[in-house]
Amino acid sequence: MEILLSEDQIQRRVEELGRQIEADYQEKHLTIVAVLTGSLILLADLIRQIHLPLRVALLQASSYKGATTTGGALILNEAFAPDVAGRDVLLLDDILDTGHTLGTLVRRMGERGALSVKTAVLLRKIGRQQVHLEPDYCGFTIPDRFVVGYGLDYDDDFRHLPHVAVLDETNLPK
Ligand code: 5GP
Ligand code: MG
């Protein structure tokens, strides 16, 4: 597999993002709402770079694999994100692709009474976005390839790689 982002590169960038977030959330009521499962590793690394009082909440979002892929219908499990009312929410996801996931979640956090809602992603894919949304914090912009590692999976494998790699799907038995 071709390594796109090394462990070192990612760690350095996550540190920078942590410092930025730390500066921006002084005196705020920060709740980081991480989108499972892809943002798990980023969450663990990032929160250890933010030296502020903060809460962590989790939710799971899976896109509905129906006849249409453009509707952005999401199945949400919010059981572990009970407490966002009055909080400054920072939504955290692994990758911004079409934008449907984060677009929907930003709206949802507003409906649930968040004081403010911002977004942070490790990766943003070029040329794929359908929903207008500028992530407030973005680790890296990457070409339109399918990537795995550092939380991102293929068929529930590869999440544990410390780097981000391009998956050559033609080489995989399926
Ligand atoms: P969006 O709603 O922005 O289209 O999709 C975001 C979700 O699609 C991500 O949270 C991630 O689960 C998945 N995704 C998009 N591109 C990739 C990719 O290159 N690799 C992996 N593993 N997942 C991806
Ligand atoms: Mg995801």
Coordinates of C-alpha atoms and ligand atoms in Angstrom, one line a residue:
M1 CA 0.0 0.0 0.0
E2 CA 1.2 3.5 -0.9
I3 CA 1.7 5.6 2.2
L4 CA 0.1 9.0 1.7
L5 CA 0.7 10.5 5.1
S6 CA 3.3 9.2 7.5
E7 CA 2.8 8.7 11.2
D8 CA 5.1 11.7 11.9
Q9 CA 3.3 14.0 9.5
I10 CA 0.0 13.2 11.1
Q11 CA 1.3 13.6 14.6
R12 CA 2.8 17.0 13.8
R13 CA -0.4 18.2 12.2
V14 CA -2.6 17.0 15.0
E15 CA -0.5 18.9 17.4
E16 CA -0.9 22.1 15.4
L17 CA -4.7 21.6 15.2
G18 CA -4.7 21.1 19.0
R19 CA -2.9 24.4 19.5
Q20 CA -5.3 26.2 17.2
I21 CA -8.4 24.7 18.9
E22 CA -6.9 25.5 22.3
A23 CA -6.5 29.2 21.3
D24 CA -10.0 29.4 19.8
Y25 CA -11.9 27.8 22.8
Q26 CA -10.5 29.7 25.7
E27 CA -13.4 30.5 28.1
K28 CA -15.8 28.4 26.0
H29 CA -17.7 25.3 27.0
L30 CA -16.1 22.9 24.6
T31 CA -17.7 19.5 23.8
I32 CA -16.0 17.5 21.2
V33 CA -18.5 15.3 19.4
A34 CA -16.7 12.5 17.6
V35 CA -18.3 10.6 14.7
L36 CA -17.6 6.9 15.2
T37 CA -15.9 4.8 14.2
G38 CA -13.5 6.6 11.9
S39 CA -12.5 9.5 14.1
L40 CA -11.5 7.3 17.1
I41 CA -7.8 7.6 16.7
L42 CA -7.9 11.2 15.8
L43 CA -10.1 11.9 18.9
A44 CA -7.6 10.1 21.2
D45 CA -4.6 12.0 19.8
L46 CA -6.3 15.4 19.4
I47 CA -7.8 15.8 22.9
R48 CA -4.4 15.1 24.5
Q49 CA -3.2 18.3 22.6
I50 CA -5.9 20.5 24.0
H51 CA -5.1 21.8 27.4
L52 CA -8.5 23.1 28.3
P53 CA -11.6 21.8 30.2
L54 CA -13.5 19.8 27.6
R55 CA -16.1 17.1 27.3
V56 CA -16.1 14.2 24.9
A57 CA -19.3 12.8 23.3
L58 CA -19.7 10.2 20.7
L59 CA -22.2 9.5 18.0
Q60 CA -22.4 7.0 15.2
A61 CA -23.5 8.0 11.7
S62 CA -23.9 5.5 8.9
S63 CA -25.2 6.5 5.5
Y64 CA -28.2 4.7 4.3
K65 CA -27.2 2.4 1.5
G66 CA -30.5 2.5 -0.4
A67 CA -31.3 3.1 -4.1
T68 CA -30.2 6.7 -3.9
T69 CA -26.8 7.9 -2.7
T70 CA -27.5 11.6 -3.1
G71 CA -30.2 12.0 -0.5
G72 CA -27.7 12.1 2.4
A73 CA -30.0 10.0 4.5
L74 CA -28.1 9.1 7.6
I75 CA -28.8 6.7 10.4
L76 CA -27.8 8.4 13.6
N77 CA -27.1 6.9 17.0
E78 CA -26.9 9.7 19.5
A79 CA -27.0 7.5 22.7
F80 CA -23.5 8.6 23.7
A81 CA -23.9 12.3 23.0
P82 CA -26.6 13.3 25.5
D83 CA -25.4 16.7 26.5
V84 CA -24.9 19.4 23.8
A85 CA -27.4 22.0 24.8
G86 CA -25.6 25.2 25.8
R87 CA -22.2 23.8 24.8
D88 CA -19.7 24.9 22.1
V89 CA -19.7 21.8 19.9
L90 CA -16.8 20.8 17.8
L91 CA -17.8 17.9 15.5
L92 CA -14.9 15.6 14.7
D93 CA -14.8 13.3 11.7
D94 CA -12.1 11.4 9.9
I95 CA -12.8 12.6 6.4
L96 CA -14.9 15.1 4.5
D97 CA -16.0 13.5 1.3
T98 CA -19.4 14.5 -0.1
G99 CA -20.1 16.5 3.1
H100 CA -23.5 14.9 3.7
T101 CA -22.5 13.5 7.1
L102 CA -21.1 16.6 8.6
G103 CA -23.7 18.8 6.9
T104 CA -26.5 16.8 8.6
L105 CA -24.7 16.7 11.9
V106 CA -24.1 20.4 12.0
R107 CA -27.9 21.0 11.6
R108 CA -28.7 18.3 14.2
M109 CA -26.4 19.8 16.8
G110 CA -28.1 23.2 16.3
E111 CA -31.5 21.6 16.7
R112 CA -30.3 20.1 20.0
G113 CA -29.5 23.5 21.4
A114 CA -25.7 23.8 20.9
L115 CA -24.4 27.3 21.5
S116 CA -22.0 27.1 18.6
V117 CA -21.1 24.3 16.1
K118 CA -17.8 24.0 14.3
T119 CA -16.2 21.1 12.4
A120 CA -12.8 19.4 12.4
V121 CA -11.6 16.7 10.0
L122 CA -8.3 15.0 9.5
L123 CA -8.8 14.7 5.7
R124 CA -10.7 16.5 3.0
K125 CA -11.0 14.9 -0.4
I126 CA -10.6 17.2 -3.4
G127 CA -13.4 17.3 -6.0
R128 CA -16.0 15.2 -4.1
Q129 CA -18.0 17.7 -2.1
Q130 CA -21.7 18.1 -2.7
V131 CA -22.7 20.0 0.4
H132 CA -21.4 23.4 1.0
L133 CA -19.4 23.3 4.2
E134 CA -16.0 24.7 5.0
P135 CA -14.4 22.7 7.8
D136 CA -13.1 25.0 10.5
Y137 CA -10.1 22.8 11.1
C138 CA -8.7 20.5 8.5
G139 CA -5.6 18.3 8.7
F140 CA -4.8 17.6 5.1
T141 CA -6.3 17.9 1.7
I142 CA -5.9 14.7 -0.3
P143 CA -6.6 13.6 -3.9
D144 CA -9.7 11.5 -4.7
R145 CA -8.4 8.1 -3.7
F146 CA -9.8 5.6 -1.2
V147 CA -7.7 5.8 1.9
V148 CA -7.3 3.7 5.0
G149 CA -5.5 3.8 8.3
Y150 CA -5.5 6.2 11.3
G151 CA -9.1 5.2 12.0
L152 CA -10.3 4.8 8.4
D153 CA -11.3 1.3 7.4
Y154 CA -11.9 -0.9 4.5
D155 CA -14.3 -3.7 5.4
D156 CA -13.6 -3.0 9.1
D157 CA -9.8 -3.6 8.7
F158 CA -6.8 -1.2 8.6
R159 CA -8.1 1.3 11.2
H160 CA -5.1 0.5 13.4
L161 CA -2.4 1.6 10.9
P162 CA -0.5 4.6 12.3
H163 CA -0.3 6.2 8.9
V164 CA -2.8 6.9 6.1
A165 CA -2.4 4.7 3.0
V166 CA -4.0 4.5 -0.4
L167 CA -5.9 1.3 -0.8
D168 CA -5.5 -0.4 -4.2
E169 CA -8.9 -2.0 -4.3
T170 CA -8.0 -4.1 -7.3
N171 CA -5.6 -6.1 -5.2
L172 CA -8.1 -7.1 -2.6
P173 CA -9.9 -10.4 -2.5
K174 CA -13.5 -9.7 -1.8
Ligands
5GP1 P1 -19.5 12.1 3.4 O1 -20.8 12.1 4.1 O2 -18.6 13.4 3.6 O3 -19.6 11.8 2.0 O4 -18.7 10.9 3.9 C1 -17.9 10.8 5.0 C2 -17.7 9.4 5.4 O5 -17.4 8.5 4.3 C3 -16.5 9.3 6.3 O6 -16.8 9.5 7.6 C4 -16.0 7.9 6.0 O7 -16.6 7.0 6.8 C5 -16.4 7.6 4.6 N1 -15.3 7.8 3.6 C6 -15.2 8.7 2.6 N2 -14.1 8.6 1.9 C7 -13.4 7.6 2.5 C8 -12.1 7.0 2.2 O8 -11.3 7.4 1.3 N3 -11.7 5.9 3.0 C9 -12.5 5.5 4.0 N4 -12.1 4.5 4.7 N5 -13.8 6.0 4.3 C10 -14.2 7.1 3.5
MG2 MG -17.3 7.9 9.0

